[in-house]
């Protein structure tokens, strides 16, 4: 019997596990989740009136209860002796506490603006602490980002030009957001150290959730926060809270870990500016916080384009 073959070979079936678009989608999901973080954090604290530390403690406890059963059975206890993972946990706790409080005192959009400065802070810290070469265009990107941020924080154009429209509460929130951004920068610097120690991403996340639950729960009890507020929440508040837990604390974390493993940090971070658009959209929808002048819109465009161009350039270097 003759061997009959088609003139054109059939295309090989696509394997979703090796399709980079799948992991890019996971990265965009993670960025959307972290863009939503300050919006839900502000809503739950200022509209639902859930105490800050109680919000973090119960939220992370639920995420831990869902996540832990899938990880504990294959957890290697040796990794818990790595100093890097506990330093990592400390930074994560400080980051989470300052970030949640920042969203309580100032607009979600402002918190996200400071967060987007993190890649620039990482570059400056790496150059200052580890004598690494400063990436190209860091100073111009920092300058343009500050100009864009000030425009976004401005009021309407008046006789004296563009003026910042910030209250004392905004300044406190911005200060906390800046501390949080530095914590996130140290987080990003520490991540390669956990990789060198071969610590699995699931273990890192498990330690992170456990540390956040224990520390924020203890702080909440020490300062006497009123946990009975949870018994008074309306259905809409519970929906917001459970969305915050599932979409942000659990979903965005898992999506970020998965994307980082398959695409690497440069590729994942190159689309970080998407978080600003996610924050703007959700803040308008849930909080009624939106840009009201052409100057603020111009500022948003400047920040988005600057951070995107800077990160894309670093990815190609």
PDB file of C-alpha atoms in Angstrom:
ATOM      1  CA  UNK A   1       0.000   0.000   0.000  1.00  0.00           C
ATOM      2  CA  UNK A   2       1.394   3.374  -0.990  1.00  0.00           C
ATOM      3  CA  UNK A   3       2.019   6.008   1.662  1.00  0.00           C
ATOM      4  CA  UNK A   4      -0.232   8.952   0.788  1.00  0.00           C
ATOM      5  CA  UNK A   5       0.769  12.277   2.421  1.00  0.00           C
ATOM      6  CA  UNK A   6      -0.852  15.708   2.117  1.00  0.00           C
ATOM      7  CA  UNK A   7       1.033  18.311   0.117  1.00  0.00           C
ATOM      8  CA  UNK A   8       0.722  20.785   3.003  1.00  0.00           C
ATOM      9  CA  UNK A   9       1.429  19.566   6.506  1.00  0.00           C
ATOM     10  CA  UNK A  10      -1.291  20.182   9.055  1.00  0.00           C
ATOM     11  CA  UNK A  11      -0.335  22.877  11.558  1.00  0.00           C
ATOM     12  CA  UNK A  12       0.813  21.617  14.929  1.00  0.00           C
ATOM     13  CA  UNK A  13      -1.883  21.977  17.601  1.00  0.00           C
ATOM     14  CA  UNK A  14      -1.415  24.955  19.865  1.00  0.00           C
ATOM     15  CA  UNK A  15      -0.378  24.185  23.381  1.00  0.00           C
ATOM     16  CA  UNK A  16      -1.941  26.711  25.780  1.00  0.00           C
ATOM     17  CA  UNK A  17       0.775  25.952  28.316  1.00  0.00           C
ATOM     18  CA  UNK A  18       3.406  27.428  25.977  1.00  0.00           C
ATOM     19  CA  UNK A  19       1.335  30.280  24.515  1.00  0.00           C
ATOM     20  CA  UNK A  20       2.851  33.580  25.736  1.00  0.00           C
ATOM     21  CA  UNK A  21      -0.484  35.349  25.237  1.00  0.00           C
ATOM     22  CA  UNK A  22      -1.987  33.213  27.979  1.00  0.00           C
ATOM     23  CA  UNK A  23       0.620  34.429  30.440  1.00  0.00           C
ATOM     24  CA  UNK A  24       0.397  37.988  29.162  1.00  0.00           C
ATOM     25  CA  UNK A  25      -3.312  37.778  29.914  1.00  0.00           C
ATOM     26  CA  UNK A  26      -2.442  36.617  33.427  1.00  0.00           C
ATOM     27  CA  UNK A  27      -0.093  39.608  33.797  1.00  0.00           C
ATOM     28  CA  UNK A  28      -2.833  42.023  32.695  1.00  0.00           C
ATOM     29  CA  UNK A  29      -5.260  40.362  35.115  1.00  0.00           C
ATOM     30  CA  UNK A  30      -2.722  40.896  37.916  1.00  0.00           C
ATOM     31  CA  UNK A  31      -2.187  44.544  36.969  1.00  0.00           C
ATOM     32  CA  UNK A  32      -5.955  45.080  36.867  1.00  0.00           C
ATOM     33  CA  UNK A  33      -6.228  43.526  40.328  1.00  0.00           C
ATOM     34  CA  UNK A  34      -3.515  45.761  41.773  1.00  0.00           C
ATOM     35  CA  UNK A  35      -5.120  48.724  40.040  1.00  0.00           C
ATOM     36  CA  UNK A  36      -8.331  47.806  41.840  1.00  0.00           C
ATOM     37  CA  UNK A  37      -6.586  47.456  45.223  1.00  0.00           C
ATOM     38  CA  UNK A  38      -6.645  51.118  46.343  1.00  0.00           C
ATOM     39  CA  UNK A  39     -10.205  51.523  45.070  1.00  0.00           C
ATOM     40  CA  UNK A  40     -11.616  48.590  47.056  1.00  0.00           C
ATOM     41  CA  UNK A  41      -9.401  49.452  50.031  1.00  0.00           C
ATOM     42  CA  UNK A  42     -10.754  53.000  50.092  1.00  0.00           C
ATOM     43  CA  UNK A  43     -14.354  51.907  49.516  1.00  0.00           C
ATOM     44  CA  UNK A  44     -14.295  49.309  52.296  1.00  0.00           C
ATOM     45  CA  UNK A  45     -12.741  51.760  54.775  1.00  0.00           C
ATOM     46  CA  UNK A  46     -14.611  54.976  53.941  1.00  0.00           C
ATOM     47  CA  UNK A  47     -17.972  53.679  52.668  1.00  0.00           C
ATOM     48  CA  UNK A  48     -18.360  50.292  54.397  1.00  0.00           C
ATOM     49  CA  UNK A  49     -16.460  51.613  57.479  1.00  0.00           C
ATOM     50  CA  UNK A  50     -14.477  48.420  58.065  1.00  0.00           C
ATOM     51  CA  UNK A  51     -11.476  49.117  60.353  1.00  0.00           C
ATOM     52  CA  UNK A  52      -8.182  49.056  58.443  1.00  0.00           C
ATOM     53  CA  UNK A  53      -6.331  46.267  60.232  1.00  0.00           C
ATOM     54  CA  UNK A  54      -9.487  44.158  60.586  1.00  0.00           C
ATOM     55  CA  UNK A  55      -9.946  44.487  56.832  1.00  0.00           C
ATOM     56  CA  UNK A  56      -6.434  43.195  56.135  1.00  0.00           C
ATOM     57  CA  UNK A  57      -6.607  40.474  58.791  1.00  0.00           C
ATOM     58  CA  UNK A  58      -9.891  38.872  57.727  1.00  0.00           C
ATOM     59  CA  UNK A  59      -9.229  39.393  54.038  1.00  0.00           C
ATOM     60  CA  UNK A  60      -5.865  37.653  54.155  1.00  0.00           C
ATOM     61  CA  UNK A  61      -7.215  34.947  56.490  1.00  0.00           C
ATOM     62  CA  UNK A  62      -9.864  34.000  53.923  1.00  0.00           C
ATOM     63  CA  UNK A  63      -7.300  34.051  51.113  1.00  0.00           C
ATOM     64  CA  UNK A  64      -4.983  31.890  53.244  1.00  0.00           C
ATOM     65  CA  UNK A  65      -7.777  29.394  54.022  1.00  0.00           C
ATOM     66  CA  UNK A  66      -8.490  28.997  50.301  1.00  0.00           C
ATOM     67  CA  UNK A  67      -4.856  28.841  49.211  1.00  0.00           C
ATOM     68  CA  UNK A  68      -3.195  26.795  51.984  1.00  0.00           C
ATOM     69  CA  UNK A  69      -4.808  23.369  51.279  1.00  0.00           C
ATOM     70  CA  UNK A  70      -3.287  23.329  47.805  1.00  0.00           C
ATOM     71  CA  UNK A  71       0.222  24.124  49.077  1.00  0.00           C
ATOM     72  CA  UNK A  72       0.657  22.558  52.524  1.00  0.00           C
ATOM     73  CA  UNK A  73       0.756  18.970  51.263  1.00  0.00           C
ATOM     74  CA  UNK A  74       3.845  19.707  49.176  1.00  0.00           C
ATOM     75  CA  UNK A  75       5.444  22.342  51.395  1.00  0.00           C
ATOM     76  CA  UNK A  76       9.153  21.792  51.982  1.00  0.00           C
ATOM     77  CA  UNK A  77       9.865  23.001  55.525  1.00  0.00           C
ATOM     78  CA  UNK A  78      13.539  23.589  54.673  1.00  0.00           C
ATOM     79  CA  UNK A  79      12.595  26.741  52.796  1.00  0.00           C
ATOM     80  CA  UNK A  80      11.153  28.258  55.974  1.00  0.00           C
ATOM     81  CA  UNK A  81      14.702  28.455  57.336  1.00  0.00           C
ATOM     82  CA  UNK A  82      15.774  30.820  54.550  1.00  0.00           C
ATOM     83  CA  UNK A  83      16.395  34.323  56.033  1.00  0.00           C
ATOM     84  CA  UNK A  84      15.356  35.929  52.742  1.00  0.00           C
ATOM     85  CA  UNK A  85      11.795  34.645  52.983  1.00  0.00           C
ATOM     86  CA  UNK A  86      11.248  36.188  56.426  1.00  0.00           C
ATOM     87  CA  UNK A  87      12.806  39.489  55.404  1.00  0.00           C
ATOM     88  CA  UNK A  88      10.505  39.295  52.412  1.00  0.00           C
ATOM     89  CA  UNK A  89       7.505  38.732  54.725  1.00  0.00           C
ATOM     90  CA  UNK A  90       8.465  41.753  56.869  1.00  0.00           C
ATOM     91  CA  UNK A  91       8.603  44.011  53.822  1.00  0.00           C
ATOM     92  CA  UNK A  92       5.256  42.670  52.590  1.00  0.00           C
ATOM     93  CA  UNK A  93       3.592  43.400  55.943  1.00  0.00           C
ATOM     94  CA  UNK A  94       4.939  46.962  56.028  1.00  0.00           C
ATOM     95  CA  UNK A  95       3.891  47.458  52.417  1.00  0.00           C
ATOM     96  CA  UNK A  96       0.347  46.206  53.028  1.00  0.00           C
ATOM     97  CA  UNK A  97      -0.219  48.271  56.194  1.00  0.00           C
ATOM     98  CA  UNK A  98       1.014  51.548  54.703  1.00  0.00           C
ATOM     99  CA  UNK A  99      -0.849  50.896  51.441  1.00  0.00           C
ATOM    100  CA  UNK A 100      -4.206  50.220  53.109  1.00  0.00           C
ATOM    101  CA  UNK A 101      -3.857  53.297  55.321  1.00  0.00           C
ATOM    102  CA  UNK A 102      -2.846  55.469  52.360  1.00  0.00           C
ATOM    103  CA  UNK A 103      -6.104  54.544  50.613  1.00  0.00           C
ATOM    104  CA  UNK A 104      -8.006  55.553  53.745  1.00  0.00           C
ATOM    105  CA  UNK A 105      -6.623  59.090  53.808  1.00  0.00           C
ATOM    106  CA  UNK A 106      -6.354  60.075  50.142  1.00  0.00           C
ATOM    107  CA  UNK A 107      -7.872  59.325  46.738  1.00  0.00           C
ATOM    108  CA  UNK A 108      -7.290  55.912  45.197  1.00  0.00           C
ATOM    109  CA  UNK A 109      -5.935  57.611  42.063  1.00  0.00           C
ATOM    110  CA  UNK A 110      -3.254  59.385  44.088  1.00  0.00           C
ATOM    111  CA  UNK A 111      -2.187  56.157  45.774  1.00  0.00           C
ATOM    112  CA  UNK A 112      -1.796  54.482  42.395  1.00  0.00           C
ATOM    113  CA  UNK A 113       0.251  57.407  41.083  1.00  0.00           C
ATOM    114  CA  UNK A 114       2.814  56.886  43.829  1.00  0.00           C
ATOM    115  CA  UNK A 115       2.815  53.117  43.239  1.00  0.00           C
ATOM    116  CA  UNK A 116       3.673  53.647  39.575  1.00  0.00           C
ATOM    117  CA  UNK A 117       6.871  55.391  40.683  1.00  0.00           C
ATOM    118  CA  UNK A 118       8.129  52.075  42.083  1.00  0.00           C
ATOM    119  CA  UNK A 119      10.266  51.053  39.048  1.00  0.00           C
ATOM    120  CA  UNK A 120      12.040  54.404  39.260  1.00  0.00           C
ATOM    121  CA  UNK A 121      12.571  53.980  43.017  1.00  0.00           C
ATOM    122  CA  UNK A 122      13.948  50.465  42.385  1.00  0.00           C
ATOM    123  CA  UNK A 123      16.435  51.876  39.872  1.00  0.00           C
ATOM    124  CA  UNK A 124      17.572  54.611  42.261  1.00  0.00           C
ATOM    125  CA  UNK A 125      17.871  52.243  45.249  1.00  0.00           C
ATOM    126  CA  UNK A 126      19.780  49.655  43.204  1.00  0.00           C
ATOM    127  CA  UNK A 127      22.198  52.339  42.036  1.00  0.00           C
ATOM    128  CA  UNK A 128      22.621  53.813  45.514  1.00  0.00           C
ATOM    129  CA  UNK A 129      22.798  50.617  47.587  1.00  0.00           C
ATOM    130  CA  UNK A 130      24.343  48.109  45.190  1.00  0.00           C
ATOM    131  CA  UNK A 131      26.300  50.412  42.855  1.00  0.00           C
ATOM    132  CA  UNK A 132      24.343  49.127  39.871  1.00  0.00           C
ATOM    133  CA  UNK A 133      24.271  51.187  36.688  1.00  0.00           C
ATOM    134  CA  UNK A 134      21.296  53.521  36.537  1.00  0.00           C
ATOM    135  CA  UNK A 135      19.032  52.473  33.643  1.00  0.00           C
ATOM    136  CA  UNK A 136      18.851  54.876  30.680  1.00  0.00           C
ATOM    137  CA  UNK A 137      16.323  57.717  30.871  1.00  0.00           C
ATOM    138  CA  UNK A 138      15.638  57.236  34.593  1.00  0.00           C
ATOM    139  CA  UNK A 139      15.973  60.920  35.503  1.00  0.00           C
ATOM    140  CA  UNK A 140      13.868  62.219  32.558  1.00  0.00           C
ATOM    141  CA  UNK A 141      11.210  59.584  33.359  1.00  0.00           C
ATOM    142  CA  UNK A 142      11.201  60.649  37.014  1.00  0.00           C
ATOM    143  CA  UNK A 143      10.857  64.311  36.076  1.00  0.00           C
ATOM    144  CA  UNK A 144       8.020  63.719  33.608  1.00  0.00           C
ATOM    145  CA  UNK A 145       6.212  61.432  36.045  1.00  0.00           C
ATOM    146  CA  UNK A 146       6.369  64.087  38.767  1.00  0.00           C
ATOM    147  CA  UNK A 147       5.053  66.731  36.358  1.00  0.00           C
ATOM    148  CA  UNK A 148       2.199  64.432  35.293  1.00  0.00           C
ATOM    149  CA  UNK A 149       1.397  63.561  38.902  1.00  0.00           C
ATOM    150  CA  UNK A 150       1.261  67.222  39.937  1.00  0.00           C
ATOM    151  CA  UNK A 151      -1.085  67.962  37.042  1.00  0.00           C
ATOM    152  CA  UNK A 152      -3.360  65.097  38.130  1.00  0.00           C
ATOM    153  CA  UNK A 153      -3.419  66.491  41.674  1.00  0.00           C
ATOM    154  CA  UNK A 154      -4.181  70.011  40.506  1.00  0.00           C
ATOM    155  CA  UNK A 155      -7.466  71.849  40.604  1.00  0.00           C
ATOM    156  CA  UNK A 156      -8.978  73.729  37.710  1.00  0.00           C
ATOM    157  CA  UNK A 157      -6.838  76.280  35.918  1.00  0.00           C
ATOM    158  CA  UNK A 158      -7.217  79.608  37.689  1.00  0.00           C
ATOM    159  CA  UNK A 159      -5.718  83.044  37.450  1.00  0.00           C
ATOM    160  CA  UNK A 160      -2.527  81.861  39.142  1.00  0.00           C
ATOM    161  CA  UNK A 161      -2.053  78.843  36.902  1.00  0.00           C
ATOM    162  CA  UNK A 162      -2.157  75.203  37.930  1.00  0.00           C
ATOM    163  CA  UNK A 163      -2.215  74.773  41.712  1.00  0.00           C
ATOM    164  CA  UNK A 164      -2.152  71.598  43.782  1.00  0.00           C
ATOM    165  CA  UNK A 165      -5.490  70.813  45.406  1.00  0.00           C
ATOM    166  CA  UNK A 166      -4.375  68.764  48.404  1.00  0.00           C
ATOM    167  CA  UNK A 167      -5.753  68.641  51.937  1.00  0.00           C
ATOM    168  CA  UNK A 168      -3.875  67.656  55.093  1.00  0.00           C
ATOM    169  CA  UNK A 169      -5.484  64.202  54.788  1.00  0.00           C
ATOM    170  CA  UNK A 170      -4.191  63.910  51.211  1.00  0.00           C
ATOM    171  CA  UNK A 171      -0.670  64.773  52.325  1.00  0.00           C
ATOM    172  CA  UNK A 172      -0.789  62.095  55.033  1.00  0.00           C
ATOM    173  CA  UNK A 173      -2.101  59.562  52.516  1.00  0.00           C
ATOM    174  CA  UNK A 174       0.569  60.488  49.981  1.00  0.00           C
ATOM    175  CA  UNK A 175       3.274  60.152  52.629  1.00  0.00           C
ATOM    176  CA  UNK A 176       2.027  56.675  53.531  1.00  0.00           C
ATOM    177  CA  UNK A 177       1.798  55.773  49.833  1.00  0.00           C
ATOM    178  CA  UNK A 178       5.416  56.867  49.363  1.00  0.00           C
ATOM    179  CA  UNK A 179       6.559  54.676  52.276  1.00  0.00           C
ATOM    180  CA  UNK A 180       4.535  51.840  50.739  1.00  0.00           C
ATOM    181  CA  UNK A 181       6.196  52.401  47.354  1.00  0.00           C
ATOM    182  CA  UNK A 182       9.655  52.132  48.957  1.00  0.00           C
ATOM    183  CA  UNK A 183       8.548  48.887  50.628  1.00  0.00           C
ATOM    184  CA  UNK A 184       7.374  47.585  47.250  1.00  0.00           C
ATOM    185  CA  UNK A 185      10.723  48.596  45.744  1.00  0.00           C
ATOM    186  CA  UNK A 186      12.578  46.576  48.401  1.00  0.00           C
ATOM    187  CA  UNK A 187      10.113  43.728  47.709  1.00  0.00           C
ATOM    188  CA  UNK A 188      11.124  43.770  44.041  1.00  0.00           C
ATOM    189  CA  UNK A 189      14.801  43.864  44.971  1.00  0.00           C
ATOM    190  CA  UNK A 190      14.346  40.905  47.346  1.00  0.00           C
ATOM    191  CA  UNK A 191      12.448  38.719  44.855  1.00  0.00           C
ATOM    192  CA  UNK A 192      15.617  37.695  42.922  1.00  0.00           C
ATOM    193  CA  UNK A 193      17.168  36.641  46.235  1.00  0.00           C
ATOM    194  CA  UNK A 194      14.323  34.209  46.897  1.00  0.00           C
ATOM    195  CA  UNK A 195      14.758  32.886  43.352  1.00  0.00           C
ATOM    196  CA  UNK A 196      18.488  32.307  43.970  1.00  0.00           C
ATOM    197  CA  UNK A 197      17.546  30.351  47.086  1.00  0.00           C
ATOM    198  CA  UNK A 198      15.132  28.279  44.929  1.00  0.00           C
ATOM    199  CA  UNK A 199      12.188  29.160  47.155  1.00  0.00           C
ATOM    200  CA  UNK A 200       8.961  28.186  45.305  1.00  0.00           C
ATOM    201  CA  UNK A 201       6.551  31.002  44.553  1.00  0.00           C
ATOM    202  CA  UNK A 202       3.751  29.147  46.360  1.00  0.00           C
ATOM    203  CA  UNK A 203       5.821  29.029  49.542  1.00  0.00           C
ATOM    204  CA  UNK A 204       6.545  32.742  49.321  1.00  0.00           C
ATOM    205  CA  UNK A 205       2.858  33.513  48.943  1.00  0.00           C
ATOM    206  CA  UNK A 206       1.890  31.187  51.797  1.00  0.00           C
ATOM    207  CA  UNK A 207       4.348  32.884  54.161  1.00  0.00           C
ATOM    208  CA  UNK A 208       3.152  36.279  52.948  1.00  0.00           C
ATOM    209  CA  UNK A 209      -0.529  35.544  53.629  1.00  0.00           C
ATOM    210  CA  UNK A 210       0.226  33.952  57.011  1.00  0.00           C
ATOM    211  CA  UNK A 211       2.409  36.871  58.125  1.00  0.00           C
ATOM    212  CA  UNK A 212      -0.175  39.429  57.040  1.00  0.00           C
ATOM    213  CA  UNK A 213      -2.978  37.596  58.828  1.00  0.00           C
ATOM    214  CA  UNK A 214      -1.086  37.217  62.104  1.00  0.00           C
ATOM    215  CA  UNK A 215       0.493  40.678  62.264  1.00  0.00           C
ATOM    216  CA  UNK A 216      -2.527  42.721  61.201  1.00  0.00           C
ATOM    217  CA  UNK A 217      -4.824  40.592  63.370  1.00  0.00           C
ATOM    218  CA  UNK A 218      -2.603  41.208  66.392  1.00  0.00           C
ATOM    219  CA  UNK A 219      -2.417  44.956  65.693  1.00  0.00           C
ATOM    220  CA  UNK A 220      -6.199  45.097  65.281  1.00  0.00           C
ATOM    221  CA  UNK A 221      -6.746  43.455  68.675  1.00  0.00           C
ATOM    222  CA  UNK A 222      -4.106  45.618  70.375  1.00  0.00           C
ATOM    223  CA  UNK A 223      -5.616  48.910  69.201  1.00  0.00           C
ATOM    224  CA  UNK A 224      -9.150  47.702  69.928  1.00  0.00           C
ATOM    225  CA  UNK A 225     -10.746  47.828  66.487  1.00  0.00           C
ATOM    226  CA  UNK A 226     -14.465  47.061  66.352  1.00  0.00           C
ATOM    227  CA  UNK A 227     -14.887  43.733  64.517  1.00  0.00           C
ATOM    228  CA  UNK A 228     -18.649  43.856  65.051  1.00  0.00           C
ATOM    229  CA  UNK A 229     -18.754  46.096  62.005  1.00  0.00           C
ATOM    230  CA  UNK A 230     -18.693  42.926  59.896  1.00  0.00           C
ATOM    231  CA  UNK A 231     -22.083  41.920  61.327  1.00  0.00           C
ATOM    232  CA  UNK A 232     -23.563  45.225  60.150  1.00  0.00           C
ATOM    233  CA  UNK A 233     -22.456  45.100  56.511  1.00  0.00           C
ATOM    234  CA  UNK A 234     -25.050  45.300  53.767  1.00  0.00           C
ATOM    235  CA  UNK A 235     -25.078  42.858  50.861  1.00  0.00           C
ATOM    236  CA  UNK A 236     -23.278  45.393  48.645  1.00  0.00           C
ATOM    237  CA  UNK A 237     -20.511  45.750  51.246  1.00  0.00           C
ATOM    238  CA  UNK A 238     -20.044  41.981  51.453  1.00  0.00           C
ATOM    239  CA  UNK A 239     -19.902  41.818  47.663  1.00  0.00           C
ATOM    240  CA  UNK A 240     -17.170  44.465  47.627  1.00  0.00           C
ATOM    241  CA  UNK A 241     -15.265  42.709  50.422  1.00  0.00           C
ATOM    242  CA  UNK A 242     -15.395  39.255  48.811  1.00  0.00           C
ATOM    243  CA  UNK A 243     -14.417  40.741  45.447  1.00  0.00           C
ATOM    244  CA  UNK A 244     -11.458  42.400  47.159  1.00  0.00           C
ATOM    245  CA  UNK A 245     -10.386  39.068  48.667  1.00  0.00           C
ATOM    246  CA  UNK A 246     -10.949  36.885  45.612  1.00  0.00           C
ATOM    247  CA  UNK A 247      -9.980  39.261  42.821  1.00  0.00           C
ATOM    248  CA  UNK A 248      -7.132  41.171  44.474  1.00  0.00           C
ATOM    249  CA  UNK A 249      -5.623  39.414  47.499  1.00  0.00           C
ATOM    250  CA  UNK A 250      -5.842  35.935  45.958  1.00  0.00           C
ATOM    251  CA  UNK A 251      -6.410  36.287  42.214  1.00  0.00           C
ATOM    252  CA  UNK A 252      -3.949  39.091  41.459  1.00  0.00           C
ATOM    253  CA  UNK A 253      -1.257  37.448  43.605  1.00  0.00           C
ATOM    254  CA  UNK A 254      -1.585  34.076  41.873  1.00  0.00           C
ATOM    255  CA  UNK A 255      -1.771  35.633  38.408  1.00  0.00           C
ATOM    256  CA  UNK A 256       1.346  37.695  39.125  1.00  0.00           C
ATOM    257  CA  UNK A 257       3.339  34.678  40.341  1.00  0.00           C
ATOM    258  CA  UNK A 258       2.270  32.645  37.294  1.00  0.00           C
ATOM    259  CA  UNK A 259       3.073  35.430  34.832  1.00  0.00           C
ATOM    260  CA  UNK A 260       6.470  36.109  36.425  1.00  0.00           C
ATOM    261  CA  UNK A 261       7.423  32.437  36.134  1.00  0.00           C
ATOM    262  CA  UNK A 262       6.584  32.205  32.439  1.00  0.00           C
ATOM    263  CA  UNK A 263       7.424  35.690  31.167  1.00  0.00           C
ATOM    264  CA  UNK A 264       9.971  37.090  33.611  1.00  0.00           C
ATOM    265  CA  UNK A 265       9.880  40.332  35.581  1.00  0.00           C
ATOM    266  CA  UNK A 266      10.875  42.727  32.725  1.00  0.00           C
ATOM    267  CA  UNK A 267       8.013  41.567  30.484  1.00  0.00           C
ATOM    268  CA  UNK A 268       5.415  41.582  33.266  1.00  0.00           C
ATOM    269  CA  UNK A 269       6.423  45.003  34.600  1.00  0.00           C
ATOM    270  CA  UNK A 270       6.458  46.541  31.103  1.00  0.00           C
ATOM    271  CA  UNK A 271       2.648  46.841  31.217  1.00  0.00           C
ATOM    272  CA  UNK A 272       2.493  48.119  34.805  1.00  0.00           C
ATOM    273  CA  UNK A 273       1.011  51.488  33.755  1.00  0.00           C
ATOM    274  CA  UNK A 274      -2.237  49.652  32.990  1.00  0.00           C
ATOM    275  CA  UNK A 275      -2.864  49.807  36.740  1.00  0.00           C
ATOM    276  CA  UNK A 276      -3.493  53.553  36.449  1.00  0.00           C
ATOM    277  CA  UNK A 277      -6.274  53.024  33.898  1.00  0.00           C
ATOM    278  CA  UNK A 278      -7.815  50.292  36.058  1.00  0.00           C
ATOM    279  CA  UNK A 279      -7.759  52.589  39.083  1.00  0.00           C
ATOM    280  CA  UNK A 280      -9.254  55.501  37.160  1.00  0.00           C
ATOM    281  CA  UNK A 281     -12.114  53.383  35.804  1.00  0.00           C
ATOM    282  CA  UNK A 282     -12.999  51.641  39.067  1.00  0.00           C
ATOM    283  CA  UNK A 283     -12.595  54.793  41.180  1.00  0.00           C
ATOM    284  CA  UNK A 284     -15.111  56.584  38.965  1.00  0.00           C
ATOM    285  CA  UNK A 285     -17.508  53.634  39.173  1.00  0.00           C
ATOM    286  CA  UNK A 286     -17.331  52.822  42.893  1.00  0.00           C
ATOM    287  CA  UNK A 287     -16.204  56.043  44.548  1.00  0.00           C
ATOM    288  CA  UNK A 288     -17.250  58.813  42.189  1.00  0.00           C
ATOM    289  CA  UNK A 289     -13.596  59.912  42.003  1.00  0.00           C
ATOM    290  CA  UNK A 290     -12.652  61.000  38.507  1.00  0.00           C
ATOM    291  CA  UNK A 291     -10.586  63.527  36.605  1.00  0.00           C
ATOM    292  CA  UNK A 292     -12.422  66.837  36.262  1.00  0.00           C
ATOM    293  CA  UNK A 293     -10.143  69.044  34.161  1.00  0.00           C
ATOM    294  CA  UNK A 294      -8.079  68.900  30.990  1.00  0.00           C
ATOM    295  CA  UNK A 295      -4.939  69.415  33.096  1.00  0.00           C
ATOM    296  CA  UNK A 296      -5.673  66.295  35.123  1.00  0.00           C
ATOM    297  CA  UNK A 297      -6.338  64.278  31.957  1.00  0.00           C
ATOM    298  CA  UNK A 298      -3.088  65.591  30.454  1.00  0.00           C
ATOM    299  CA  UNK A 299      -1.270  64.574  33.638  1.00  0.00           C
ATOM    300  CA  UNK A 300      -2.692  61.039  33.426  1.00  0.00           C
ATOM    301  CA  UNK A 301      -1.577  60.739  29.803  1.00  0.00           C
ATOM    302  CA  UNK A 302       1.931  61.968  30.678  1.00  0.00           C
ATOM    303  CA  UNK A 303       2.299  59.470  33.533  1.00  0.00           C
ATOM    304  CA  UNK A 304       0.898  56.555  31.512  1.00  0.00           C
ATOM    305  CA  UNK A 305       3.068  57.204  28.441  1.00  0.00           C
ATOM    306  CA  UNK A 306       6.209  57.942  30.484  1.00  0.00           C
ATOM    307  CA  UNK A 307       6.051  54.834  32.681  1.00  0.00           C
ATOM    308  CA  UNK A 308       5.109  52.593  29.744  1.00  0.00           C
ATOM    309  CA  UNK A 309       7.933  53.926  27.538  1.00  0.00           C
ATOM    310  CA  UNK A 310      10.460  53.679  30.397  1.00  0.00           C
ATOM    311  CA  UNK A 311       9.579  50.066  31.241  1.00  0.00           C
ATOM    312  CA  UNK A 312       9.425  48.999  27.601  1.00  0.00           C
ATOM    313  CA  UNK A 313      12.891  50.469  27.063  1.00  0.00           C
ATOM    314  CA  UNK A 314      14.303  48.650  30.097  1.00  0.00           C
ATOM    315  CA  UNK A 315      12.854  45.379  28.804  1.00  0.00           C
ATOM    316  CA  UNK A 316      14.762  45.785  25.538  1.00  0.00           C
ATOM    317  CA  UNK A 317      18.071  46.703  27.196  1.00  0.00           C
TER     318      UNK A 317
END
